[in-house]
Amino acid sequence: MIRVMLVDDHALVRMGFRMLLADANVEVVAEAESGEQACIAYPTVKPDVVVMDLSMPGMGGLEAVRRLLAQDPN
């Protein structure tokens, strides 16, 4: 089973993705509402895939992806 972390500042969007992925037999292992939260949760959760909103207040998705790649280049 593929393990996914959802990152979006809108709870409704995260819920929609969660529902779609449940039908595809994908496990959502974590959710975050900001890039900062994603960077904190990622090392603990170690998902296979991160679905990231690129435009969020605070740390945007692109910066969060850069930091996640620096933590785990694989």
Short mmCIF file of N, CA and C in Angstrom, two decimals:
data_model
loop_
_atom_site.label_atom_id
_atom_site.label_comp_id
_atom_site.label_asym_id
_atom_site.label_seq_id
_atom_site.Cartn_x
_atom_site.Cartn_y
_atom_site.Cartn_z
N MET A 1 0.84 -1.18 0.00
CA MET A 1 0.00 0.00 0.00
C MET A 1 0.89 1.25 0.00
N ILE A 2 0.50 2.22 -0.79
CA ILE A 2 1.24 3.49 -0.88
C ILE A 2 0.84 4.38 0.28
N ARG A 3 1.84 4.96 0.94
CA ARG A 3 1.62 5.83 2.11
C ARG A 3 1.80 7.29 1.68
N VAL A 4 0.78 8.11 1.92
CA VAL A 4 0.75 9.49 1.42
C VAL A 4 0.59 10.49 2.56
N MET A 5 1.28 11.62 2.43
CA MET A 5 1.07 12.76 3.32
C MET A 5 0.44 13.88 2.49
N LEU A 6 -0.68 14.43 2.97
CA LEU A 6 -1.37 15.52 2.30
C LEU A 6 -1.00 16.84 2.96
N VAL A 7 -0.62 17.83 2.15
CA VAL A 7 -0.25 19.14 2.68
C VAL A 7 -1.03 20.21 1.91
N ASP A 8 -1.97 20.84 2.59
CA ASP A 8 -2.76 21.91 1.98
C ASP A 8 -3.34 22.76 3.11
N ASP A 9 -3.42 24.05 2.88
CA ASP A 9 -3.93 24.93 3.93
C ASP A 9 -5.46 24.91 4.03
N HIS A 10 -6.13 24.23 3.14
CA HIS A 10 -7.59 24.12 3.16
C HIS A 10 -8.00 22.71 3.59
N ALA A 11 -8.67 22.62 4.72
CA ALA A 11 -9.10 21.32 5.25
C ALA A 11 -10.03 20.59 4.29
N LEU A 12 -10.88 21.33 3.58
CA LEU A 12 -11.81 20.72 2.64
C LEU A 12 -11.07 20.03 1.48
N VAL A 13 -10.01 20.64 1.02
CA VAL A 13 -9.20 20.04 -0.05
C VAL A 13 -8.54 18.76 0.45
N ARG A 14 -7.97 18.80 1.65
CA ARG A 14 -7.35 17.59 2.22
C ARG A 14 -8.38 16.48 2.38
N MET A 15 -9.59 16.84 2.83
CA MET A 15 -10.63 15.84 3.00
C MET A 15 -11.02 15.22 1.64
N GLY A 16 -11.12 16.05 0.61
CA GLY A 16 -11.44 15.55 -0.72
C GLY A 16 -10.39 14.59 -1.23
N PHE A 17 -9.12 14.95 -1.08
CA PHE A 17 -8.04 14.04 -1.49
C PHE A 17 -8.09 12.75 -0.69
N ARG A 18 -8.34 12.86 0.62
CA ARG A 18 -8.41 11.67 1.47
C ARG A 18 -9.49 10.71 0.97
N MET A 19 -10.66 11.26 0.61
CA MET A 19 -11.76 10.43 0.11
C MET A 19 -11.41 9.78 -1.22
N LEU A 20 -10.80 10.54 -2.12
CA LEU A 20 -10.41 9.98 -3.42
C LEU A 20 -9.36 8.88 -3.26
N LEU A 21 -8.40 9.12 -2.39
CA LEU A 21 -7.32 8.14 -2.21
C LEU A 21 -7.81 6.88 -1.50
N ALA A 22 -8.80 7.00 -0.63
CA ALA A 22 -9.35 5.83 0.04
C ALA A 22 -9.95 4.87 -0.98
N ASP A 23 -10.60 5.42 -2.00
CA ASP A 23 -11.17 4.58 -3.06
C ASP A 23 -10.09 3.89 -3.88
N ALA A 24 -8.88 4.45 -3.90
CA ALA A 24 -7.76 3.88 -4.66
C ALA A 24 -6.90 2.96 -3.80
N ASN A 25 -7.35 2.69 -2.58
CA ASN A 25 -6.62 1.82 -1.66
C ASN A 25 -5.23 2.38 -1.33
N VAL A 26 -5.19 3.70 -1.08
CA VAL A 26 -3.97 4.40 -0.69
C VAL A 26 -4.15 4.86 0.75
N GLU A 27 -3.13 4.70 1.58
CA GLU A 27 -3.21 5.08 2.99
C GLU A 27 -2.68 6.49 3.20
N VAL A 28 -3.52 7.38 3.71
CA VAL A 28 -3.08 8.73 4.08
C VAL A 28 -2.54 8.62 5.51
N VAL A 29 -1.22 8.79 5.65
CA VAL A 29 -0.57 8.59 6.95
C VAL A 29 -0.41 9.88 7.74
N ALA A 30 -0.56 11.04 7.05
CA ALA A 30 -0.43 12.32 7.76
C ALA A 30 -1.05 13.42 6.92
N GLU A 31 -1.46 14.47 7.62
CA GLU A 31 -1.95 15.69 6.98
C GLU A 31 -1.26 16.88 7.65
N ALA A 32 -1.02 17.91 6.86
CA ALA A 32 -0.44 19.15 7.40
C ALA A 32 -1.12 20.32 6.71
N GLU A 33 -1.28 21.42 7.45
CA GLU A 33 -1.92 22.58 6.86
C GLU A 33 -0.93 23.68 6.49
N SER A 34 0.38 23.38 6.61
CA SER A 34 1.40 24.36 6.22
C SER A 34 2.69 23.64 5.86
N GLY A 35 3.54 24.35 5.17
CA GLY A 35 4.85 23.80 4.84
C GLY A 35 5.67 23.51 6.08
N GLU A 36 5.53 24.39 7.09
CA GLU A 36 6.26 24.19 8.34
C GLU A 36 5.84 22.88 9.01
N GLN A 37 4.54 22.65 9.08
CA GLN A 37 4.05 21.41 9.70
C GLN A 37 4.51 20.19 8.92
N ALA A 38 4.52 20.29 7.60
CA ALA A 38 4.97 19.17 6.76
C ALA A 38 6.42 18.82 7.06
N CYS A 39 7.27 19.84 7.20
CA CYS A 39 8.69 19.59 7.47
C CYS A 39 8.90 18.96 8.83
N ILE A 40 8.04 19.28 9.79
CA ILE A 40 8.15 18.69 11.13
C ILE A 40 7.66 17.24 11.11
N ALA A 41 6.55 16.99 10.42
CA ALA A 41 5.94 15.65 10.44
C ALA A 41 6.66 14.65 9.55
N TYR A 42 7.25 15.11 8.47
CA TYR A 42 7.84 14.21 7.47
C TYR A 42 8.83 13.19 8.04
N PRO A 43 9.81 13.59 8.84
CA PRO A 43 10.79 12.61 9.32
C PRO A 43 10.17 11.50 10.17
N THR A 44 9.10 11.82 10.88
CA THR A 44 8.45 10.83 11.72
C THR A 44 7.59 9.87 10.89
N VAL A 45 6.89 10.42 9.92
CA VAL A 45 5.92 9.65 9.14
C VAL A 45 6.59 8.89 7.99
N LYS A 46 7.57 9.49 7.34
CA LYS A 46 8.27 8.93 6.18
C LYS A 46 7.30 8.36 5.14
N PRO A 47 6.47 9.23 4.54
CA PRO A 47 5.53 8.76 3.52
C PRO A 47 6.25 8.40 2.22
N ASP A 48 5.58 7.62 1.39
CA ASP A 48 6.11 7.30 0.06
C ASP A 48 5.91 8.48 -0.89
N VAL A 49 4.80 9.20 -0.70
CA VAL A 49 4.42 10.31 -1.58
C VAL A 49 3.92 11.47 -0.73
N VAL A 50 4.26 12.70 -1.15
CA VAL A 50 3.72 13.90 -0.52
C VAL A 50 2.92 14.65 -1.58
N VAL A 51 1.65 14.90 -1.30
CA VAL A 51 0.81 15.72 -2.17
C VAL A 51 0.82 17.11 -1.55
N MET A 52 1.47 18.06 -2.24
CA MET A 52 1.77 19.37 -1.66
C MET A 52 1.10 20.50 -2.44
N ASP A 53 0.38 21.35 -1.72
CA ASP A 53 -0.14 22.60 -2.29
C ASP A 53 1.05 23.54 -2.45
N LEU A 54 1.23 24.10 -3.63
CA LEU A 54 2.39 24.97 -3.85
C LEU A 54 2.19 26.38 -3.33
N SER A 55 0.94 26.80 -3.19
CA SER A 55 0.66 28.17 -2.77
C SER A 55 -0.05 28.16 -1.42
N MET A 56 0.74 28.36 -0.35
CA MET A 56 0.19 28.40 1.01
C MET A 56 0.78 29.59 1.73
N PRO A 57 0.05 30.13 2.72
CA PRO A 57 0.63 31.20 3.53
C PRO A 57 1.82 30.69 4.34
N GLY A 58 2.69 31.58 4.72
CA GLY A 58 3.89 31.15 5.45
C GLY A 58 4.85 30.50 4.48
N MET A 59 5.37 29.35 4.87
CA MET A 59 6.26 28.61 3.98
C MET A 59 5.44 27.97 2.87
N GLY A 60 5.69 28.39 1.64
CA GLY A 60 4.97 27.84 0.50
C GLY A 60 5.41 26.42 0.19
N GLY A 61 4.69 25.78 -0.70
CA GLY A 61 4.96 24.40 -1.04
C GLY A 61 6.32 24.17 -1.67
N LEU A 62 6.77 25.09 -2.52
CA LEU A 62 8.08 24.90 -3.17
C LEU A 62 9.21 24.91 -2.15
N GLU A 63 9.16 25.85 -1.22
CA GLU A 63 10.19 25.89 -0.18
C GLU A 63 10.12 24.65 0.70
N ALA A 64 8.91 24.20 1.02
CA ALA A 64 8.76 22.99 1.83
C ALA A 64 9.34 21.78 1.10
N VAL A 65 9.10 21.68 -0.19
CA VAL A 65 9.65 20.56 -0.97
C VAL A 65 11.18 20.62 -0.95
N ARG A 66 11.74 21.81 -1.11
CA ARG A 66 13.21 21.95 -1.06
C ARG A 66 13.75 21.45 0.28
N ARG A 67 13.09 21.82 1.37
CA ARG A 67 13.54 21.40 2.69
C ARG A 67 13.36 19.90 2.91
N LEU A 68 12.25 19.35 2.40
CA LEU A 68 12.04 17.91 2.53
C LEU A 68 13.09 17.13 1.75
N LEU A 69 13.44 17.62 0.57
CA LEU A 69 14.48 16.96 -0.22
C LEU A 69 15.85 17.06 0.46
N ALA A 70 16.10 18.17 1.14
CA ALA A 70 17.36 18.31 1.87
C ALA A 70 17.42 17.32 3.02
N GLN A 71 16.27 17.04 3.66
CA GLN A 71 16.22 16.08 4.77
C GLN A 71 16.39 14.64 4.26
N ASP A 72 15.76 14.36 3.11
CA ASP A 72 15.72 12.98 2.59
C ASP A 72 15.80 13.02 1.08
N PRO A 73 16.99 13.04 0.50
CA PRO A 73 17.13 13.16 -0.96
C PRO A 73 16.58 11.97 -1.74
N ASN A 74 16.25 10.88 -1.07
CA ASN A 74 15.70 9.72 -1.79
C ASN A 74 14.25 9.92 -2.04
#
